[in-house]
PDB file of C-alpha atoms in Angstrom:
ATOM      1  CA  UNK P1197    -252.700 -35.371 -19.698  1.00 90.00           C
ATOM      2  CA  UNK P1198    -254.094 -31.802 -20.911  1.00 90.00           C
ATOM      3  CA  UNK P1199    -254.050 -30.764 -17.206  1.00 92.00           C
ATOM      4  CA  UNK P1200    -250.886 -32.137 -16.470  1.00 92.00           C
ATOM      5  CA  UNK P1201    -249.330 -30.428 -19.423  1.00 92.00           C
ATOM      6  CA  UNK P1202    -250.812 -27.049 -18.539  1.00 92.00           C
ATOM      7  CA  UNK P1203    -249.821 -27.400 -14.847  1.00 92.00           C
ATOM      8  CA  UNK P1204    -246.050 -28.446 -15.569  1.00 92.00           C
ATOM      9  CA  UNK P1205    -245.640 -26.248 -18.515  1.00 92.00           C
ATOM     10  CA  UNK P1206    -243.643 -29.133 -20.095  1.00 92.00           C
ATOM     11  CA  UNK P1207    -242.363 -29.274 -23.493  1.00 95.00           C
ATOM     12  CA  UNK P1208    -243.953 -32.224 -25.224  1.00 96.00           C
ATOM     13  CA  UNK P1209    -244.178 -34.247 -28.556  1.00 96.00           C
ATOM     14  CA  UNK P1210    -247.816 -35.715 -28.934  1.00 96.00           C
ATOM     15  CA  UNK P1211    -247.885 -38.631 -31.419  1.00 95.00           C
ATOM     16  CA  UNK P1212    -251.039 -39.744 -32.841  1.00 93.00           C
ATOM     17  CA  UNK P1213    -252.151 -42.343 -35.510  1.00 86.00           C
ATOM     18  CA  UNK P1214    -254.885 -40.154 -37.250  1.00 86.00           C
ATOM     19  CA  UNK P1215    -254.825 -36.538 -38.481  1.00 88.00           C
ATOM     20  CA  UNK P1216    -258.281 -36.210 -37.398  1.00 87.00           C
ATOM     21  CA  UNK P1217    -257.298 -37.037 -33.705  1.00 89.00           C
ATOM     22  CA  UNK P1218    -254.267 -34.606 -34.019  1.00 91.00           C
ATOM     23  CA  UNK P1219    -256.633 -31.924 -34.959  1.00 91.00           C
ATOM     24  CA  UNK P1220    -258.919 -32.474 -31.995  1.00 92.00           C
ATOM     25  CA  UNK P1221    -256.048 -32.614 -29.632  1.00 93.00           C
ATOM     26  CA  UNK P1222    -254.678 -29.540 -30.946  1.00 94.00           C
ATOM     27  CA  UNK P1223    -257.913 -27.568 -30.673  1.00 92.00           C
ATOM     28  CA  UNK P1224    -258.496 -28.970 -27.122  1.00 92.00           C
ATOM     29  CA  UNK P1225    -254.973 -28.195 -26.004  1.00 94.00           C
ATOM     30  CA  UNK P1226    -254.801 -24.788 -27.313  1.00 92.00           C
ATOM     31  CA  UNK P1227    -258.058 -23.655 -25.991  1.00 93.00           C
ATOM     32  CA  UNK P1228    -257.077 -25.130 -22.504  1.00 93.00           C
ATOM     33  CA  UNK P1229    -253.870 -22.741 -22.752  1.00 94.00           C
ATOM     34  CA  UNK P1230    -251.284 -24.970 -23.770  1.00 94.00           C
ATOM     35  CA  UNK P1231    -249.073 -23.383 -26.473  1.00 92.00           C
ATOM     36  CA  UNK P1232    -248.327 -26.095 -28.975  1.00 94.00           C
ATOM     37  CA  UNK P1233    -247.955 -26.486 -32.917  1.00 93.00           C
ATOM     38  CA  UNK P1234    -249.640 -28.902 -35.322  1.00 93.00           C
ATOM     39  CA  UNK P1235    -247.205 -30.769 -37.844  1.00 91.00           C
ATOM     40  CA  UNK P1236    -249.460 -29.702 -40.920  1.00 86.00           C
ATOM     41  CA  UNK P1237    -249.395 -26.070 -40.372  1.00 85.00           C
ATOM     42  CA  UNK P1238    -245.579 -25.630 -39.818  1.00 84.00           C
ATOM     43  CA  UNK P1239    -242.134 -27.154 -39.303  1.00 82.00           C
ATOM     44  CA  UNK P1240    -241.346 -27.436 -35.524  1.00 85.00           C
ATOM     45  CA  UNK P1241    -238.414 -25.340 -34.358  1.00 88.00           C
ATOM     46  CA  UNK P1242    -236.011 -25.828 -31.261  1.00 88.00           C
ATOM     47  CA  UNK P1243    -237.935 -25.924 -27.901  1.00 90.00           C
ATOM     48  CA  UNK P1244    -241.536 -26.078 -29.708  1.00 92.00           C
ATOM     49  CA  UNK P1245    -244.114 -28.312 -28.405  1.00 94.00           C
ATOM     50  CA  UNK P1246    -245.704 -30.396 -31.433  1.00 94.00           C
ATOM     51  CA  UNK P1247    -248.549 -32.581 -32.131  1.00 95.00           C
ATOM     52  CA  UNK P1248    -248.026 -34.972 -35.186  1.00 94.00           C
ATOM     53  CA  UNK P1249    -249.023 -38.004 -36.810  1.00 91.00           C
ATOM     54  CA  UNK P1250    -246.480 -41.041 -36.519  1.00 91.00           C
ATOM     55  CA  UNK P1251    -246.128 -40.660 -40.453  1.00 88.00           C
ATOM     56  CA  UNK P1252    -244.714 -37.276 -40.032  1.00 90.00           C
ATOM     57  CA  UNK P1253    -242.456 -38.137 -36.982  1.00 90.00           C
ATOM     58  CA  UNK P1254    -239.262 -37.434 -38.968  1.00 89.00           C
ATOM     59  CA  UNK P1255    -240.262 -33.753 -39.249  1.00 90.00           C
ATOM     60  CA  UNK P1256    -239.464 -33.304 -35.621  1.00 89.00           C
ATOM     61  CA  UNK P1257    -235.727 -33.533 -36.268  1.00 87.00           C
ATOM     62  CA  UNK P1258    -234.971 -30.005 -34.761  1.00 89.00           C
ATOM     63  CA  UNK P1259    -236.363 -31.086 -31.481  1.00 90.00           C
ATOM     64  CA  UNK P1260    -233.891 -34.111 -31.175  1.00 90.00           C
ATOM     65  CA  UNK P1261    -231.048 -31.991 -29.885  1.00 89.00           C
ATOM     66  CA  UNK P1262    -232.863 -31.721 -26.629  1.00 92.00           C
ATOM     67  CA  UNK P1263    -235.395 -34.506 -26.571  1.00 95.00           C
ATOM     68  CA  UNK P1264    -234.004 -34.948 -23.003  1.00 95.00           C
ATOM     69  CA  UNK P1265    -236.238 -32.143 -21.925  1.00 95.00           C
ATOM     70  CA  UNK P1266    -239.448 -33.652 -23.699  1.00 96.00           C
ATOM     71  CA  UNK P1267    -242.391 -35.490 -22.476  1.00 96.00           C
ATOM     72  CA  UNK P1268    -243.617 -37.930 -25.156  1.00 96.00           C
ATOM     73  CA  UNK P1269    -247.350 -38.414 -25.310  1.00 97.00           C
ATOM     74  CA  UNK P1270    -248.611 -41.093 -27.450  1.00 96.00           C
ATOM     75  CA  UNK P1271    -252.477 -41.090 -27.711  1.00 90.00           C
ATOM     76  CA  UNK P1272    -254.149 -44.636 -28.875  1.00 91.00           C
ATOM     77  CA  UNK P1273    -250.812 -46.188 -28.314  1.00 93.00           C
ATOM     78  CA  UNK P1274    -251.878 -49.729 -29.418  1.00 92.00           C
ATOM     79  CA  UNK P1275    -253.135 -48.057 -32.864  1.00 90.00           C
ATOM     80  CA  UNK P1276    -249.815 -46.336 -33.386  1.00 92.00           C
ATOM     81  CA  UNK P1277    -248.059 -49.487 -33.189  1.00 92.00           C
ATOM     82  CA  UNK P1278    -250.208 -51.497 -35.228  1.00 89.00           C
ATOM     83  CA  UNK P1279    -250.304 -48.649 -38.015  1.00 86.00           C
ATOM     84  CA  UNK P1280    -246.322 -48.759 -38.103  1.00 87.00           C
ATOM     85  CA  UNK P1281    -246.558 -52.730 -38.595  1.00 83.00           C
ATOM     86  CA  UNK P1282    -249.574 -52.597 -41.072  1.00 79.00           C
ATOM     87  CA  UNK P1283    -249.827 -49.354 -42.985  1.00 71.00           C
ATOM     88  CA  UNK P1284    -249.029 -49.954 -46.804  1.00 66.00           C
ATOM     89  CA  UNK P1285    -248.571 -47.121 -49.020  1.00 65.00           C
ATOM     90  CA  UNK P1286    -248.298 -44.302 -46.219  1.00 65.00           C
ATOM     91  CA  UNK P1287    -245.079 -45.907 -44.584  1.00 70.00           C
ATOM     92  CA  UNK P1288    -243.519 -47.900 -47.269  1.00 71.00           C
ATOM     93  CA  UNK P1289    -240.375 -45.936 -47.828  1.00 80.00           C
ATOM     94  CA  UNK P1290    -239.871 -44.597 -44.296  1.00 84.00           C
ATOM     95  CA  UNK P1291    -241.310 -47.378 -42.161  1.00 86.00           C
ATOM     96  CA  UNK P1292    -237.601 -48.377 -40.774  1.00 88.00           C
ATOM     97  CA  UNK P1293    -236.484 -44.673 -40.350  1.00 90.00           C
ATOM     98  CA  UNK P1294    -239.879 -43.954 -38.194  1.00 90.00           C
ATOM     99  CA  UNK P1295    -239.351 -46.960 -36.276  1.00 92.00           C
ATOM    100  CA  UNK P1296    -235.780 -46.169 -35.280  1.00 93.00           C
ATOM    101  CA  UNK P1297    -236.932 -42.626 -34.554  1.00 92.00           C
ATOM    102  CA  UNK P1298    -239.602 -43.625 -32.266  1.00 94.00           C
ATOM    103  CA  UNK P1299    -237.291 -45.873 -30.285  1.00 95.00           C
ATOM    104  CA  UNK P1300    -234.534 -43.260 -30.161  1.00 95.00           C
ATOM    105  CA  UNK P1301    -237.319 -40.661 -28.892  1.00 95.00           C
ATOM    106  CA  UNK P1302    -238.637 -43.080 -26.123  1.00 96.00           C
ATOM    107  CA  UNK P1303    -235.043 -44.107 -25.046  1.00 96.00           C
ATOM    108  CA  UNK P1304    -233.963 -40.667 -24.734  1.00 96.00           C
ATOM    109  CA  UNK P1305    -236.758 -38.423 -23.635  1.00 96.00           C
ATOM    110  CA  UNK P1306    -237.323 -37.071 -20.084  1.00 95.00           C
ATOM    111  CA  UNK P1307    -240.505 -39.132 -19.666  1.00 95.00           C
ATOM    112  CA  UNK P1308    -243.357 -40.642 -21.676  1.00 96.00           C
ATOM    113  CA  UNK P1309    -247.005 -41.357 -21.264  1.00 95.00           C
ATOM    114  CA  UNK P1310    -248.950 -43.596 -23.376  1.00 95.00           C
ATOM    115  CA  UNK P1311    -252.663 -44.407 -23.519  1.00 92.00           C
ATOM    116  CA  UNK P1312    -255.301 -46.325 -25.249  1.00 89.00           C
ATOM    117  CA  UNK P1313    -258.560 -48.024 -24.430  1.00 83.00           C
ATOM    118  CA  UNK P1314    -256.940 -51.393 -25.467  1.00 81.00           C
ATOM    119  CA  UNK P1315    -253.566 -51.772 -24.354  1.00 85.00           C
ATOM    120  CA  UNK P1316    -252.471 -55.215 -25.922  1.00 88.00           C
ATOM    121  CA  UNK P1317    -249.414 -57.586 -25.153  1.00 91.00           C
ATOM    122  CA  UNK P1318    -247.782 -55.976 -28.218  1.00 91.00           C
ATOM    123  CA  UNK P1319    -247.432 -52.635 -26.440  1.00 92.00           C
ATOM    124  CA  UNK P1320    -246.189 -54.141 -23.170  1.00 93.00           C
ATOM    125  CA  UNK P1321    -243.647 -56.314 -25.079  1.00 94.00           C
ATOM    126  CA  UNK P1322    -242.457 -53.359 -27.015  1.00 94.00           C
ATOM    127  CA  UNK P1323    -241.722 -51.446 -23.755  1.00 94.00           C
ATOM    128  CA  UNK P1324    -240.031 -54.519 -22.168  1.00 95.00           C
ATOM    129  CA  UNK P1325    -237.781 -54.888 -25.271  1.00 95.00           C
ATOM    130  CA  UNK P1326    -236.691 -51.372 -24.977  1.00 95.00           C
ATOM    131  CA  UNK P1327    -235.890 -52.154 -21.063  1.00 95.00           C
ATOM    132  CA  UNK P1328    -237.982 -48.909 -20.243  1.00 93.00           C
ATOM    133  CA  UNK P1329    -239.257 -48.272 -16.696  1.00 92.00           C
ATOM    134  CA  UNK P1330    -242.731 -47.636 -16.843  1.00 92.00           C
ATOM    135  CA  UNK P1331    -245.818 -47.850 -14.562  1.00 93.00           C
ATOM    136  CA  UNK P1332    -248.897 -49.658 -15.892  1.00 91.00           C
ATOM    137  CA  UNK P1333    -252.285 -48.073 -14.970  1.00 89.00           C
ATOM    138  CA  UNK P1334    -255.508 -50.036 -15.703  1.00 86.00           C
ATOM    139  CA  UNK P1335    -258.379 -47.494 -15.547  1.00 80.00           C
ATOM    140  CA  UNK P1336    -261.234 -49.610 -14.535  1.00 78.00           C
ATOM    141  CA  UNK P1337    -263.861 -46.762 -15.165  1.00 71.00           C
ATOM    142  CA  UNK P1338    -266.363 -48.246 -18.015  1.00 70.00           C
ATOM    143  CA  UNK P1339    -268.279 -45.220 -19.823  1.00 69.00           C
ATOM    144  CA  UNK P1340    -270.658 -47.636 -21.156  1.00 71.00           C
ATOM    145  CA  UNK P1341    -271.253 -49.721 -17.962  1.00 73.00           C
ATOM    146  CA  UNK P1342    -274.453 -51.531 -17.912  1.00 79.00           C
ATOM    147  CA  UNK P1343    -275.068 -51.134 -21.792  1.00 81.00           C
ATOM    148  CA  UNK P1344    -275.712 -54.397 -23.469  1.00 85.00           C
ATOM    149  CA  UNK P1345    -273.300 -55.405 -25.870  1.00 84.00           C
ATOM    150  CA  UNK P1346    -272.237 -58.407 -28.094  1.00 86.00           C
ATOM    151  CA  UNK P1347    -268.681 -58.675 -29.205  1.00 86.00           C
ATOM    152  CA  UNK P1348    -267.583 -60.606 -32.558  1.00 88.00           C
ATOM    153  CA  UNK P1349    -264.326 -62.080 -33.021  1.00 87.00           C
ATOM    154  CA  UNK P1350    -265.272 -63.418 -36.461  1.00 90.00           C
ATOM    155  CA  UNK P1351    -265.689 -60.905 -39.429  1.00 89.00           C
ATOM    156  CA  UNK P1352    -267.912 -63.210 -41.242  1.00 91.00           C
ATOM    157  CA  UNK P1353    -270.171 -63.433 -38.488  1.00 93.00           C
ATOM    158  CA  UNK P1354    -270.283 -59.757 -37.928  1.00 93.00           C
ATOM    159  CA  UNK P1355    -271.072 -59.192 -41.479  1.00 92.00           C
ATOM    160  CA  UNK P1356    -273.901 -61.555 -41.378  1.00 93.00           C
ATOM    161  CA  UNK P1357    -275.184 -59.760 -38.316  1.00 93.00           C
ATOM    162  CA  UNK P1358    -275.247 -56.390 -40.114  1.00 92.00           C
ATOM    163  CA  UNK P1359    -277.339 -57.850 -42.988  1.00 91.00           C
ATOM    164  CA  UNK P1360    -279.953 -58.693 -40.594  1.00 92.00           C
ATOM    165  CA  UNK P1361    -280.891 -55.029 -40.141  1.00 91.00           C
ATOM    166  CA  UNK P1362    -282.554 -52.512 -42.343  1.00 88.00           C
ATOM    167  CA  UNK P1363    -280.711 -49.576 -40.476  1.00 90.00           C
ATOM    168  CA  UNK P1364    -277.250 -49.715 -39.007  1.00 91.00           C
ATOM    169  CA  UNK P1365    -274.040 -47.531 -38.639  1.00 92.00           C
ATOM    170  CA  UNK P1366    -270.705 -49.208 -38.626  1.00 92.00           C
ATOM    171  CA  UNK P1367    -267.699 -47.014 -37.481  1.00 90.00           C
ATOM    172  CA  UNK P1368    -264.293 -48.026 -38.803  1.00 87.00           C
ATOM    173  CA  UNK P1369    -260.770 -47.024 -37.974  1.00 78.00           C
ATOM    174  CA  UNK P1370    -259.664 -47.334 -41.669  1.00 80.00           C
ATOM    175  CA  UNK P1371    -261.104 -46.435 -44.998  1.00 83.00           C
ATOM    176  CA  UNK P1372    -260.108 -49.980 -46.498  1.00 86.00           C
ATOM    177  CA  UNK P1373    -262.393 -51.598 -43.584  1.00 87.00           C
ATOM    178  CA  UNK P1374    -265.199 -49.326 -44.383  1.00 89.00           C
ATOM    179  CA  UNK P1375    -264.898 -50.052 -47.965  1.00 91.00           C
ATOM    180  CA  UNK P1376    -264.542 -53.872 -47.441  1.00 92.00           C
ATOM    181  CA  UNK P1377    -267.814 -53.812 -45.212  1.00 92.00           C
ATOM    182  CA  UNK P1378    -269.586 -51.900 -47.619  1.00 92.00           C
ATOM    183  CA  UNK P1379    -269.007 -54.283 -50.376  1.00 92.00           C
ATOM    184  CA  UNK P1380    -269.663 -57.444 -48.201  1.00 92.00           C
ATOM    185  CA  UNK P1381    -272.986 -56.268 -46.959  1.00 91.00           C
ATOM    186  CA  UNK P1382    -274.234 -55.755 -50.506  1.00 90.00           C
ATOM    187  CA  UNK P1383    -273.562 -51.882 -51.132  1.00 89.00           C
ATOM    188  CA  UNK P1384    -277.056 -51.099 -49.330  1.00 87.00           C
ATOM    189  CA  UNK P1385    -275.521 -48.589 -47.088  1.00 89.00           C
ATOM    190  CA  UNK P1386    -274.062 -45.052 -47.751  1.00 89.00           C
ATOM    191  CA  UNK P1387    -270.459 -45.184 -47.556  1.00 90.00           C
ATOM    192  CA  UNK P1388    -268.622 -42.188 -45.942  1.00 89.00           C
ATOM    193  CA  UNK P1389    -264.912 -42.142 -46.110  1.00 86.00           C
ATOM    194  CA  UNK P1390    -262.162 -39.367 -46.900  1.00 78.00           C
ATOM    195  CA  UNK P1391    -263.124 -39.891 -50.572  1.00 80.00           C
ATOM    196  CA  UNK P1392    -266.388 -38.517 -49.852  1.00 80.00           C
ATOM    197  CA  UNK P1393    -266.522 -35.023 -51.458  1.00 73.00           C
ATOM    198  CA  UNK P1394    -269.415 -33.452 -49.505  1.00 66.00           C
ATOM    199  CA  UNK P1395    -271.798 -34.409 -46.844  1.00 62.00           C
ATOM    200  CA  UNK P1396    -275.541 -33.459 -47.426  1.00 58.00           C
ATOM    201  CA  UNK P1397    -278.949 -34.744 -46.682  1.00 50.00           C
ATOM    202  CA  UNK P1398    -278.867 -36.650 -50.004  1.00 53.00           C
ATOM    203  CA  UNK P1399    -275.457 -38.277 -49.076  1.00 50.00           C
ATOM    204  CA  UNK P1400    -276.907 -39.478 -45.748  1.00 51.00           C
TER     205      UNK P1400
END
């Protein structure tokens, strides 16, 4: 996507589910020579390219006038949709507005690209419901090919497995999940979340 946007010079709105992902993308895009803004640093003006979290999508109002000239890029598409459905305090008052905004953008943009390691039926059903023409590409490359792994579909079994090990690292996509696992595993690990003030050797 980075190469495509650089080559085409296309105006774009990139929508992500997490601030950290947006910051990383902003850094990578600008270092690659793509001129764009990050939503937390400014309000986008007409014709700007912007990287924004789904929470702040309403701040892209000035771009709606010529949205038909824009490419929409949704990174971690599955996570973005899940976030809209499940986020509690963050989207409480604006969930319906953001949902309508996202639909309007996808229906009226020049084109769109959605990517995720896990494209579920929810994603495809959403696009089909909007009657959007799209091409689904399944990237069969596996960066973890031949690496032995066990997949747990039951959270209790997963928690019990963690308890068997003296040392472990559990990466979560939400603070709430991290806190829950921390409690269920007996508070024996170090808990690092957005509430952790500083990281030092003692913390780790």
